XYZ file of C-alpha atoms in Angstrom:
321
model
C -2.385 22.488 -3.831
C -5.718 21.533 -3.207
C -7.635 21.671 0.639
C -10.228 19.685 2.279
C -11.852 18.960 5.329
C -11.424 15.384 6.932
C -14.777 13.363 7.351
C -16.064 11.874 10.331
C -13.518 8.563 10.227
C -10.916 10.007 12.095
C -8.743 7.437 14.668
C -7.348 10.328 16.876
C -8.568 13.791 18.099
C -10.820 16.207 16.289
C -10.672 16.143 12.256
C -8.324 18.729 10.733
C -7.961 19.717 7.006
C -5.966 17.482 4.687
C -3.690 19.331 1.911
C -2.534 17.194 -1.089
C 0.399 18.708 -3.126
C 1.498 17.040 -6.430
C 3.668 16.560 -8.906
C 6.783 16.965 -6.726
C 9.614 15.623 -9.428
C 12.476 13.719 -8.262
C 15.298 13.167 -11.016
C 16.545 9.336 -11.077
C 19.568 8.446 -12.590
C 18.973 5.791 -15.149
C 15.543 5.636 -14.664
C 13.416 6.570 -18.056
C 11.456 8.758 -16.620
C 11.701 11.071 -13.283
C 9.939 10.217 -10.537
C 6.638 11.879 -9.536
C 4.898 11.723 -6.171
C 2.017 13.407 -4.288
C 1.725 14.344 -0.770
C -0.734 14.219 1.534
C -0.803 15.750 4.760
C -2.864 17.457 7.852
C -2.778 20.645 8.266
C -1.710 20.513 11.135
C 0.735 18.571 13.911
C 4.016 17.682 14.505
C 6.224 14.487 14.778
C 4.528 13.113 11.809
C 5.178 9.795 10.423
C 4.736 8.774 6.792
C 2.774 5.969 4.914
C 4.328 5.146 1.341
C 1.667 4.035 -0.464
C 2.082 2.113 -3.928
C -0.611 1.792 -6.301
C -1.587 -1.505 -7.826
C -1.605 -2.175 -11.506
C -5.931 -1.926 -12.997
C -7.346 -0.661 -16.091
C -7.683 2.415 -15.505
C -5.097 5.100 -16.962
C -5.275 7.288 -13.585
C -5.993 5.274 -10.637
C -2.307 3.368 -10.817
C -0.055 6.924 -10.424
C 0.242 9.298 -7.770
C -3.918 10.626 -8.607
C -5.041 7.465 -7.194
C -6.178 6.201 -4.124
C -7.499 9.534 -2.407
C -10.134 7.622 -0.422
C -7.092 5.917 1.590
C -4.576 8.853 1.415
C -7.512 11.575 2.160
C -8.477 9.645 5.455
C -4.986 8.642 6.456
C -3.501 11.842 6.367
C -6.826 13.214 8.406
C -5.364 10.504 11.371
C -2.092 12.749 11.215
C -0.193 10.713 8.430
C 1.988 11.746 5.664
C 1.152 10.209 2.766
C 3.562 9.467 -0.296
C 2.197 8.564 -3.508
C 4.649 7.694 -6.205
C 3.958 6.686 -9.949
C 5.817 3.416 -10.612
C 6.615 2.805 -14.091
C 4.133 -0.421 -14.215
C 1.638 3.074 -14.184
C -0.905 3.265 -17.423
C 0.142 6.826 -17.688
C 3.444 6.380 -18.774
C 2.940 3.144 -20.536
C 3.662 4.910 -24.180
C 6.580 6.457 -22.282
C 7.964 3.057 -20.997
C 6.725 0.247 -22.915
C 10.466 -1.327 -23.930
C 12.404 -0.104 -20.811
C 14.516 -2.561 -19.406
C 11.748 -3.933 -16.433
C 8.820 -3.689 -18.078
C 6.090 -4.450 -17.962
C 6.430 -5.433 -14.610
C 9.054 -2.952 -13.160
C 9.333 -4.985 -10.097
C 12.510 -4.014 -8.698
C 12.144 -0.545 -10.055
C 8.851 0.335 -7.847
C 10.599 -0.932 -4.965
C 13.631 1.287 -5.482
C 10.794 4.262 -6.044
C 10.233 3.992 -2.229
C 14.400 3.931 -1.326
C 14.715 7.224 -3.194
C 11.354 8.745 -1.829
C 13.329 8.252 1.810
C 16.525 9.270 0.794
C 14.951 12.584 -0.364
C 12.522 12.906 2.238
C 14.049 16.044 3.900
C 13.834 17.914 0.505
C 9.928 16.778 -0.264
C 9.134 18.051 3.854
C 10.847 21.264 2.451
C 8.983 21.660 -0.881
C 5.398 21.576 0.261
C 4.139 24.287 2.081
C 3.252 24.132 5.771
C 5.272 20.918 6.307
C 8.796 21.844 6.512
C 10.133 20.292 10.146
C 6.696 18.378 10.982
C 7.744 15.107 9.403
C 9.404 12.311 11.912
C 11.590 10.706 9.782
C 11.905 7.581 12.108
C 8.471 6.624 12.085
C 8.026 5.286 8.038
C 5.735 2.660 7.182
C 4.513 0.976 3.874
C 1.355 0.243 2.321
C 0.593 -1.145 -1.154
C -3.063 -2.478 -2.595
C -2.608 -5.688 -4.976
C 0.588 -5.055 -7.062
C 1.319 -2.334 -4.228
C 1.430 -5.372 -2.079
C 3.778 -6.956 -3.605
C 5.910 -3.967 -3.521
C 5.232 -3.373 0.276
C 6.232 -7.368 0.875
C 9.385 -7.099 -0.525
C 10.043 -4.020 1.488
C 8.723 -5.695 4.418
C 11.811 -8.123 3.530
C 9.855 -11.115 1.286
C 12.384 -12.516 -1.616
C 11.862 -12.805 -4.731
C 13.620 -15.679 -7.209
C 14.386 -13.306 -10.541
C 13.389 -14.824 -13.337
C 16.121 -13.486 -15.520
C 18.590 -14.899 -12.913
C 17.566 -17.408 -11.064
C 19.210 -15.435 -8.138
C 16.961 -14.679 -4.843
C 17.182 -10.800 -4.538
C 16.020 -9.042 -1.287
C 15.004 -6.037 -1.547
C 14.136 -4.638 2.339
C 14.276 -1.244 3.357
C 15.469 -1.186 6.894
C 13.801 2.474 7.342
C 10.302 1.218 7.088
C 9.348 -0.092 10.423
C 6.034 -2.065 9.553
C 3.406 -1.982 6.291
C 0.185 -2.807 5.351
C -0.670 -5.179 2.298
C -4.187 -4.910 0.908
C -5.754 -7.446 -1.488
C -1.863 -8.584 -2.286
C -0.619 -11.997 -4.041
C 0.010 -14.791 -2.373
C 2.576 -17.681 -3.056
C 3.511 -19.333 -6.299
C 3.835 -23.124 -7.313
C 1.031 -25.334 -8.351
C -2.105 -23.389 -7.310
C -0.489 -20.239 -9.598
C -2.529 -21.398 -12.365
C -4.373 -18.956 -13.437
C -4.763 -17.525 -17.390
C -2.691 -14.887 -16.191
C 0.091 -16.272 -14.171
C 2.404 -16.913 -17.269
C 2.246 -13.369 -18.290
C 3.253 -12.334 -14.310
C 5.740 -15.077 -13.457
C 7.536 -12.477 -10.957
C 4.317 -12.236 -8.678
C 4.613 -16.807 -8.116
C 8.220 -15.929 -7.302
C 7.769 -14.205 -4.263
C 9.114 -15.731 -1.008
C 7.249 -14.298 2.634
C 9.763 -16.671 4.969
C 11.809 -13.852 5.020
C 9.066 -11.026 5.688
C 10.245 -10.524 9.098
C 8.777 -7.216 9.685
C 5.726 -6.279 11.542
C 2.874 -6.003 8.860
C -1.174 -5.726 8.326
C -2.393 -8.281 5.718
C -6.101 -7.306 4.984
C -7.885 -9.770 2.359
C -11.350 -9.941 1.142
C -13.222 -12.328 2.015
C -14.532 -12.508 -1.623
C -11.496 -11.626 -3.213
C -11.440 -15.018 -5.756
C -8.380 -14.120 -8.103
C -9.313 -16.593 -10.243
C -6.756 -15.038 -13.513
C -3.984 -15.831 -11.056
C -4.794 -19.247 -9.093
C -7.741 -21.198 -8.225
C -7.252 -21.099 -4.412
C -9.740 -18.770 -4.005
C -9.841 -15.970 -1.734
C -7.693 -17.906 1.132
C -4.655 -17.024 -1.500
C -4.401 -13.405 -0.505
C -4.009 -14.228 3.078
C -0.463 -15.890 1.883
C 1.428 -13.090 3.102
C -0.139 -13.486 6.627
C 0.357 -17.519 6.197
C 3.292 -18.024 4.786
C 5.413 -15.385 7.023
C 6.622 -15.046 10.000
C 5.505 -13.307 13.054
C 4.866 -10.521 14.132
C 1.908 -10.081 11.579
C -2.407 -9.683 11.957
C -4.699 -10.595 9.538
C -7.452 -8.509 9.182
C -10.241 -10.329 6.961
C -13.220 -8.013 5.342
C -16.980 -9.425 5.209
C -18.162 -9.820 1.555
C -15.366 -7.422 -0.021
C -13.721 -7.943 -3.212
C -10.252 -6.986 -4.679
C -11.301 -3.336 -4.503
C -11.862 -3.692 -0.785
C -15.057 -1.593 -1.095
C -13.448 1.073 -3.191
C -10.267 2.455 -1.857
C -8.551 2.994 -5.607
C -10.986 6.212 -6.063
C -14.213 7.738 -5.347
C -16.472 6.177 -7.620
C -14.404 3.985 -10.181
C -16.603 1.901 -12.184
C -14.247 -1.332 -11.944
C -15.063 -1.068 -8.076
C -17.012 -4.298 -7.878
C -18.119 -4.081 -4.134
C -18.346 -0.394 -3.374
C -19.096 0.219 0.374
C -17.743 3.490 1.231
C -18.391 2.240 5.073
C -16.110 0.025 3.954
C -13.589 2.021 3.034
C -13.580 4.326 6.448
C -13.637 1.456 8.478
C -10.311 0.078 6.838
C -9.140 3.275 6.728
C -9.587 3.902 10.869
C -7.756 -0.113 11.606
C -5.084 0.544 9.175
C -4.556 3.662 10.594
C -4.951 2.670 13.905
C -2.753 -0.194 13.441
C 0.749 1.511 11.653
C -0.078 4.611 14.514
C 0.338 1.383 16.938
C 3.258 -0.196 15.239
C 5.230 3.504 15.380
C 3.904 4.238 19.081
C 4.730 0.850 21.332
C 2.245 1.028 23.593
C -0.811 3.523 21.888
C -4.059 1.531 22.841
C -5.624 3.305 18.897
C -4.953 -0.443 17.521
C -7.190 -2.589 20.358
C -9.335 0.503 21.122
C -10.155 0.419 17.116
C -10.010 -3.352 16.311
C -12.579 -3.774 19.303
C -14.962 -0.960 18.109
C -15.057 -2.105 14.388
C -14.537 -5.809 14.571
C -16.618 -6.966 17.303
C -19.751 -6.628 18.170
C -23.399 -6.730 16.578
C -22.393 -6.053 13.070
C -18.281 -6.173 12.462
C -16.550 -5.502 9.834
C -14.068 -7.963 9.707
C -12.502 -10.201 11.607
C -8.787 -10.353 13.149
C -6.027 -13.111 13.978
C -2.581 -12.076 14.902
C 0.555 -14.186 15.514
């Protein structure tokens, strides 16, 4: 277990210390490998609600699995978040472990069942890392997922999907997570997926947001051009915002690519627009927006969205329908 103190981007109150405890190993049945996850939490507090957090796919071997993403989960869990890290099987680090399971390489329905039996355990995780035990508020759950991740969180968040090996539409919602978050996700399918790319990830054009009814955070780059996957440019990652139904905000960054300024890990060299100011600012509105979402009512949403989006020298901009 591993202790640090929370930097200066905190949405509520005075920064606390963050603890991160990993592996914590949860036996599947039928799945080739058990399931390991991370957790991130303050230090202190009560009530807590949780962010899932999926990984996206990358080349590197560490940043898709449960070591990944500590800008995001370090900074959430300083706003008084649990964070839960899995590593999906679609993860580099099992790869030699996985390679001809049934699912691969693309796992899809497999790294949304991670998150189902992260919640149905949830009471034994709060027990097994120290200091948490009864702080965890096991009504307030939300979702977030970067690129693959978003996928994962859409169909969650109650998008369909057409299997390919089916033809069947499968849903795939989990009625305990109350809102999500997709960063730098896919967008639709059809004609403009036409990238080099698309034929080796036919799942990802299969998705369907009509049915996304739940509340949700798309944030897209404003120079996020996916050009292996389509040639839409970067209008196709606001597709989840678009092409679902309300209630749902769009949060668009100035000048930030797929990496969104470098939330996958401190320093990764495939970070092609590293901003750490950035990274805090999306940290604080995502925050401040799920911390919304699980309080009707908080003002940390507007109060943030005003302070970081307006004004001489925003970050972003926001729509909302």
């Amino acid at each position: 277990m591993s202790t640090s103190t929370a930097t200066s981007a905190e949405t509520q109150g005075t920064p606390v210390p963050v603890l991160s405890f990993s592996p914590i190993v949860l036996p599947v049945p039928g799945r080739p490998v058990d399931l390991q996850v991370r957790v991130s939490a303050p230090a202190t507090g009560a009530k807590l609600p949780v962010i899932l957090l999926s990984h996206g796919h990358g080349p590197s071997n560490n940043l898709s699995s449960l070591n990944g993403y500590a800008p995001l989960a370090h900074l959430w869990a300083a706003h008084g978040f649990v964070v839960v890290q899995p590593t999906h099987l679609t993860s580099r680090t099992l790869s030699h472990l996985v390679a001809d399971a049934p699912g691969a390489p693309d796992f899809w329905r497999s790294r949304a069942e991670d998150m189902t039996h992260i919640l149905d355990r949830l009471d034994m995780i709060e027990r097994t890392v120290p200091q948490l035990a009864g702080r965890i508020d096991p009504t307030k759950v939300a979702v977030a997922g970067h690129s693959l991740g978003g996928f994962t969180a859409a169909l969650l968040l109650g998008a369909g999907v057409n299997d390919p090996d089916t033809g069947s539409v499968v849903h795939l919602a989990e009625p305990r997570i109350k809102a999500g978050v997709l960063l730098a996700a896919p967008g639709r399918g059809g004609e403009v997926f036409n990238g080099p790319m698309a034929e080796q990830w036919p799942i990802i054009g299969a998705i369907d947001f009509s049915t996304m009814t739940a509340p949700a955070l798309v944030v897209a780059g404003d120079k996020d051009d996916s050009r292996h996957f389509t040639d839409m440019g970067p209008d196709w990652h606001a597709d989840p915002y678009t092409l679902a139904p309300g209630p749902k905000t769009l949060l668009t960054l100035f000048d930030a690519e797929h990496g969104l300024g470098g939330i996958a890990g401190y320093d990764a060299a495939e970070t092609t627009d590293e901003n750490p100011e950035r990274v805090a600012a999306l940290a604080r509105l995502t925050a401040a927006y799920l911390h919304t979402q699980l309080h009707p009512g908080a003002p940390t949403w507007p109060n943030e969205q005003k302070t970081l989006t307006t004004g001489p020298d925003p970050v972003g901009r926001v729509e909302s329908k």
